[in-house]
XYZ file of C-alpha atoms in Angstrom:
422
model
C 71.774 15.360 158.173
C 72.401 15.508 154.838
C 71.197 12.685 153.706
C 67.817 13.188 155.410
C 67.487 16.530 153.639
C 68.273 14.636 150.064
C 65.659 12.134 151.134
C 63.271 15.079 152.173
C 63.402 16.542 149.138
C 63.238 13.823 146.811
C 60.077 12.476 148.735
C 58.860 16.237 148.638
C 59.303 16.359 144.634
C 57.646 13.078 144.256
C 54.635 14.261 146.508
C 54.568 17.499 143.905
C 54.554 15.658 140.790
C 51.973 13.209 141.726
C 49.572 16.034 142.844
C 50.236 17.905 139.880
C 49.450 14.559 137.612
C 46.297 13.751 139.710
C 45.130 17.577 139.606
C 41.807 18.323 137.985
C 41.391 21.078 135.689
C 39.907 24.454 136.762
C 37.552 24.396 134.326
C 35.401 21.381 135.660
C 31.955 20.568 135.770
C 30.962 20.315 139.271
C 27.017 20.571 139.030
C 24.356 18.974 137.214
C 23.738 20.116 133.508
C 19.817 20.787 133.135
C 17.393 19.382 130.673
C 16.391 21.857 128.386
C 16.219 20.794 124.915
C 15.728 17.476 123.040
C 18.648 16.319 120.677
C 16.176 17.290 117.685
C 15.522 20.845 118.666
C 17.301 23.539 116.848
C 18.164 25.284 119.896
C 20.688 21.948 121.006
C 22.451 22.316 117.591
C 22.750 26.124 118.250
C 24.406 25.230 121.961
C 26.814 22.649 120.312
C 27.684 24.982 117.957
C 28.204 28.130 119.942
C 28.955 27.203 123.113
C 31.651 24.431 122.635
C 33.558 26.018 119.656
C 33.655 24.181 116.339
C 31.582 25.073 113.988
C 28.945 22.573 112.970
C 29.852 22.118 108.691
C 27.207 21.118 106.305
C 27.992 18.907 103.367
C 30.126 15.866 105.009
C 30.248 12.359 103.867
C 31.315 9.482 106.734
C 31.786 5.728 106.212
C 32.347 3.661 109.269
C 34.919 0.976 108.684
C 34.373 -2.646 110.914
C 37.339 -4.309 112.246
C 41.016 -4.347 110.961
C 40.136 -6.028 107.389
C 38.133 -2.965 106.596
C 39.789 -0.432 108.378
C 43.410 -1.102 107.718
C 43.174 -1.658 103.770
C 41.293 1.578 103.728
C 43.778 3.636 105.607
C 46.804 2.140 103.621
C 44.928 2.668 100.259
C 44.496 6.606 101.323
C 48.189 6.814 101.882
C 49.069 5.282 98.866
C 47.113 7.726 96.991
C 49.073 10.735 98.731
C 50.291 13.261 96.408
C 51.065 16.088 98.591
C 50.678 15.624 102.261
C 50.174 13.042 105.195
C 49.543 13.914 108.892
C 49.266 10.947 111.244
C 49.070 11.088 114.896
C 48.346 7.717 117.025
C 48.144 6.829 120.495
C 49.404 3.124 119.887
C 52.007 2.502 117.466
C 53.640 -1.205 118.015
C 55.850 -3.666 116.134
C 54.355 -6.180 114.220
C 52.930 -7.047 110.674
C 50.461 -4.167 110.476
C 52.986 -1.925 111.844
C 55.470 -2.503 109.286
C 52.837 -2.139 106.483
C 52.110 1.446 107.771
C 56.042 2.186 108.116
C 56.430 0.812 104.472
C 53.522 2.974 102.996
C 54.564 6.172 104.730
C 58.019 5.746 103.701
C 57.400 4.876 100.197
C 55.253 8.137 99.867
C 57.744 10.422 101.314
C 60.534 8.811 99.154
C 58.081 9.889 96.301
C 58.229 13.561 97.439
C 54.835 13.785 99.829
C 55.527 15.831 103.298
C 54.596 12.998 105.635
C 54.140 14.125 109.420
C 53.831 11.380 111.919
C 52.977 11.987 115.604
C 53.352 9.189 118.096
C 52.935 9.592 121.840
C 55.555 8.376 123.629
C 53.894 6.024 126.093
C 51.643 4.422 123.597
C 54.331 3.893 121.000
C 56.999 2.645 123.717
C 56.730 -1.029 122.017
C 57.597 -0.004 118.634
C 60.729 -1.293 117.585
C 63.546 1.661 117.306
C 64.755 0.239 114.002
C 61.135 0.979 112.574
C 61.191 4.543 113.880
C 64.747 4.797 112.542
C 63.559 3.293 109.136
C 60.752 6.142 109.013
C 63.050 8.879 109.666
C 65.556 7.646 107.499
C 62.812 7.333 104.612
C 62.259 11.284 105.315
C 59.210 11.050 107.545
C 59.094 13.547 109.769
C 58.486 11.688 113.392
C 57.520 13.239 116.725
C 57.048 11.638 120.125
C 54.054 13.429 121.940
C 55.548 14.374 125.669
C 58.507 11.991 126.094
C 59.667 11.487 129.632
C 62.354 13.940 130.555
C 63.294 14.987 134.382
C 61.758 18.426 133.476
C 58.666 17.228 132.023
C 57.226 15.046 135.094
C 54.323 17.488 135.646
C 52.722 16.687 132.360
C 53.411 12.555 132.292
C 50.146 11.914 132.571
C 48.988 13.886 129.774
C 49.015 11.961 126.573
C 47.605 12.046 123.221
C 44.814 9.514 122.878
C 43.814 11.048 119.394
C 43.881 8.612 116.179
C 44.018 11.007 113.277
C 45.235 10.474 109.830
C 44.471 13.139 107.187
C 45.694 12.790 103.459
C 46.135 15.920 101.208
C 43.666 17.675 103.566
C 40.916 15.992 102.020
C 40.571 12.654 103.263
C 40.427 11.974 106.891
C 40.295 8.785 109.121
C 39.465 8.444 113.428
C 38.095 6.284 115.703
C 39.500 4.190 118.119
C 42.108 1.487 116.273
C 46.052 1.499 117.234
C 48.284 0.365 115.045
C 49.041 -3.137 116.133
C 48.246 -6.802 115.175
C 45.294 -7.237 117.839
C 43.495 -4.905 115.341
C 43.582 -7.131 112.559
C 41.403 -9.500 111.422
C 37.569 -9.293 112.049
C 37.474 -9.699 115.716
C 37.128 -13.609 115.175
C 38.959 -14.644 118.601
C 40.242 -13.090 121.455
C 43.713 -12.716 119.859
C 41.927 -9.990 117.462
C 40.090 -6.782 118.779
C 36.555 -5.556 117.946
C 36.698 -2.135 116.930
C 35.255 0.589 114.066
C 36.963 3.498 112.549
C 35.805 6.252 110.096
C 36.480 7.557 106.707
C 35.502 11.335 106.275
C 35.225 13.639 103.553
C 33.597 16.926 103.413
C 34.728 20.554 105.062
C 34.939 18.625 108.256
C 38.534 17.392 107.193
C 39.761 20.875 107.614
C 39.175 20.706 111.513
C 40.632 17.277 111.721
C 43.678 18.564 110.153
C 43.494 21.201 112.624
C 43.479 18.736 115.485
C 46.448 17.257 114.049
C 48.270 20.500 113.730
C 47.525 21.349 117.551
C 49.830 18.798 118.915
C 52.479 19.658 115.859
C 52.575 22.774 116.876
C 53.078 21.971 120.506
C 55.755 19.747 119.653
C 57.916 21.389 117.032
C 56.619 25.195 117.279
C 56.380 24.816 113.731
C 53.310 25.770 111.345
C 51.975 24.114 108.249
C 49.640 26.251 106.453
C 49.812 25.723 102.673
C 47.000 24.350 100.538
C 48.808 21.269 100.611
C 47.025 20.757 104.105
C 44.337 23.317 103.933
C 42.390 22.826 100.373
C 39.367 24.336 99.884
C 36.872 21.557 100.387
C 33.505 21.577 98.620
C 30.432 19.353 99.675
C 31.312 15.577 99.762
C 27.844 14.533 101.357
C 24.729 15.630 103.165
C 25.797 15.030 106.561
C 26.130 17.827 109.224
C 29.358 17.135 111.555
C 32.032 18.958 113.509
C 35.253 17.466 114.998
C 35.412 18.289 118.913
C 38.823 18.442 120.020
C 40.259 18.676 123.708
C 43.490 18.897 125.642
C 44.797 19.522 129.385
C 47.183 21.764 127.867
C 44.266 24.009 126.280
C 42.429 24.663 129.282
C 41.730 21.133 130.343
C 39.468 18.238 129.190
C 36.474 19.462 131.124
C 35.143 20.808 127.598
C 34.696 17.020 126.374
C 33.027 16.208 129.668
C 30.744 19.167 129.127
C 30.200 17.962 125.477
C 28.883 14.700 126.807
C 26.953 16.546 129.518
C 25.083 18.820 127.331
C 24.287 15.782 124.874
C 23.030 13.487 127.497
C 20.933 16.359 129.245
C 19.263 16.714 125.467
C 18.344 12.881 125.429
C 14.572 12.155 125.370
C 14.041 9.056 123.196
C 16.983 6.801 124.033
C 20.724 6.383 124.452
C 23.071 3.880 123.062
C 26.544 3.748 124.022
C 29.363 1.177 123.026
C 32.139 1.957 125.844
C 35.403 0.322 125.819
C 36.061 1.830 129.215
C 33.458 2.964 131.074
C 33.856 4.445 134.352
C 31.673 7.749 134.893
C 31.694 9.841 137.688
C 29.076 10.950 139.782
C 27.663 13.802 137.788
C 27.596 11.546 134.298
C 26.425 9.158 136.023
C 23.241 11.083 137.354
C 23.275 12.883 133.785
C 22.438 8.984 132.408
C 20.111 8.256 135.446
C 18.125 11.578 134.342
C 17.687 10.857 130.764
C 16.377 7.277 132.044
C 13.832 9.551 134.173
C 12.485 11.342 131.138
C 11.859 7.681 129.719
C 14.577 7.306 127.582
C 15.819 3.501 126.859
C 19.322 3.356 127.754
C 21.531 0.486 126.318
C 25.429 0.207 127.213
C 27.852 -2.401 125.610
C 30.955 -2.842 127.706
C 33.746 -5.621 127.375
C 32.996 -8.928 128.881
C 35.811 -11.123 130.271
C 38.123 -9.995 127.362
C 39.575 -6.790 128.401
C 42.917 -5.541 128.527
C 42.671 -3.874 131.802
C 41.054 -5.833 134.712
C 41.228 -3.113 136.794
C 39.107 -0.698 134.736
C 36.524 -3.523 134.635
C 36.672 -3.908 138.454
C 36.196 -0.050 138.695
C 33.534 -0.161 136.107
C 31.327 -2.320 138.027
C 31.085 -0.378 141.123
C 28.582 2.315 139.262
C 26.382 -0.405 137.609
C 23.864 -1.146 140.736
C 22.207 2.309 140.333
C 22.262 2.101 136.463
C 20.386 -1.411 136.508
C 18.184 -0.521 139.260
C 16.644 2.389 137.397
C 15.885 0.108 134.476
C 19.159 1.008 132.479
C 20.197 -2.306 130.061
C 23.769 -3.260 130.280
C 25.441 -6.015 128.089
C 28.537 -7.246 127.947
C 30.460 -8.262 124.553
C 31.841 -11.672 124.722
C 33.883 -12.877 121.834
C 36.867 -10.592 122.060
C 38.138 -7.153 123.600
C 35.469 -4.484 122.600
C 37.007 -1.488 122.002
C 34.559 1.036 120.309
C 33.537 4.231 121.373
C 30.264 4.960 120.223
C 27.138 7.431 121.327
C 23.944 7.495 120.003
C 21.625 10.289 121.358
C 17.767 9.920 120.145
C 18.512 8.106 116.968
C 19.957 11.510 115.617
C 22.909 13.089 117.132
C 26.156 10.374 116.998
C 29.881 10.715 118.427
C 32.630 8.877 117.802
C 36.321 8.809 118.178
C 38.820 8.410 120.314
C 37.322 9.257 123.531
C 36.736 6.950 126.436
C 33.698 7.068 128.590
C 36.004 7.846 131.678
C 37.559 10.752 133.580
C 41.041 9.781 132.030
C 39.746 10.592 128.885
C 37.895 13.866 129.994
C 40.501 15.308 132.077
C 43.953 13.846 131.338
C 44.390 12.780 127.707
C 44.321 14.498 124.632
C 41.094 13.591 122.676
C 38.836 14.334 119.446
C 35.386 13.247 118.623
C 33.575 13.479 115.588
C 29.723 14.409 116.194
C 27.515 13.872 113.072
C 23.915 15.007 113.224
C 22.019 12.559 110.665
C 19.150 10.206 111.153
C 20.414 8.105 108.251
C 24.114 7.497 109.987
C 22.352 7.289 113.311
C 20.478 4.400 111.959
C 23.612 2.965 110.372
C 25.401 3.072 113.753
C 22.379 1.764 115.464
C 22.267 -1.242 113.044
C 25.784 -1.624 114.187
C 24.614 -1.671 117.811
C 22.113 -4.133 116.990
C 24.462 -6.435 115.444
C 27.326 -6.193 118.373
C 24.418 -7.008 120.897
C 23.935 -10.296 119.516
C 27.389 -11.332 120.402
C 26.972 -9.875 124.052
C 25.196 -11.057 127.560
C 22.996 -8.758 129.180
C 24.143 -8.341 132.961
C 21.427 -7.975 135.283
C 20.829 -6.217 138.899
C 20.468 -9.841 140.395
C 23.843 -10.681 138.741
C 25.392 -7.591 140.478
C 23.851 -8.003 143.488
C 25.055 -11.250 143.909
C 28.930 -10.537 142.700
C 31.938 -11.730 144.731
C 33.259 -10.355 147.858
C 36.557 -10.060 146.417
C 34.925 -8.098 143.454
C 33.404 -5.549 146.203
C 36.461 -5.185 147.781
C 38.450 -4.842 144.348
C 35.787 -1.705 143.779
C 36.700 -0.056 147.072
C 40.430 -0.499 146.505
C 40.323 0.918 142.921
C 37.822 3.905 143.824
C 40.716 6.569 144.602
C 42.446 5.743 140.981
C 39.461 5.462 139.076
C 40.320 9.059 137.653
C 43.872 7.265 136.230
C 42.490 4.107 134.997
């Protein structure tokens, strides 16, 4: 009898844990967002500013960095220039040459008297050599792991920090999609080196990037860092209007990121270019894209081709392509290697970049950060990048989708219940 009671209790506990981790946030968007304004209309920017929270700040500069050969030297140079503080949060941090270079750079600054805080996601940094972690801590770097697995934290084990945020002296910020692992090195020259883009930022918006890091630092340590070493006075550094949009299930649910995407897509009237390393839209988001297409917008979606780190994502994604292709949406598959970009360009004016994937895991489960830039010039730069990437892509047609093999269709059915977790 006692055995049956124990087994029942364990099964019940497991069911509760699974249910909690699959639970959708209460503040979820369940109905379509209607088209009211175009992306370039003043009321649209007012909505993005007032409705979503973070103020849109003028006077910023942003520099896109292509692939590891540009990204890592820029980040390491910024770290080496630090005189007061470094805050660094990332999902992937694995061992390898680039992991050692970052550890050495962070440790060197710490030993030179710079205060260095590092936040690593527990799951994303599991492949990190423990000796590397000890080296950082021995060098005075304050290292924390986000949501480490404990028996009393099982209910939040599905909530990971997927943010990639580096801030140096409160003045220079970096964000985007890159992780600290060797497959991000190089220039996307072969399947062993991924395609990605990251962004170096200066100006008043860097304070929002710092606040993003502090969000999880406070959650994890209970410590508030608030001197001018973290938040200096920031004057204009450029002519771009930006804000950093942050979301977390721990703060009411990631539906806010979902809503931001839906509001932006609902405002599209001319064009929508999307680079998505993981593209699994829910029905509301899918219909928002189709709505933009109905308004006459040209829509181009670039996704990974055969080189992708999750075959299940590729399988689940294709389930949604039929309606899109039938409506005239253009879908392209990147050919040379894994394409890890996360870029949205709306009406060649608003650009959203950062860590957020175009899937329900990012919308509902992960801690994410997206940098929104309102600038024709920057949108033109990112459109040029999109065009360059399309030259390395194959267009996927409606006929190809209709002729996909039976095993692909079966896989789409089997993965559908788990799409929110992929």
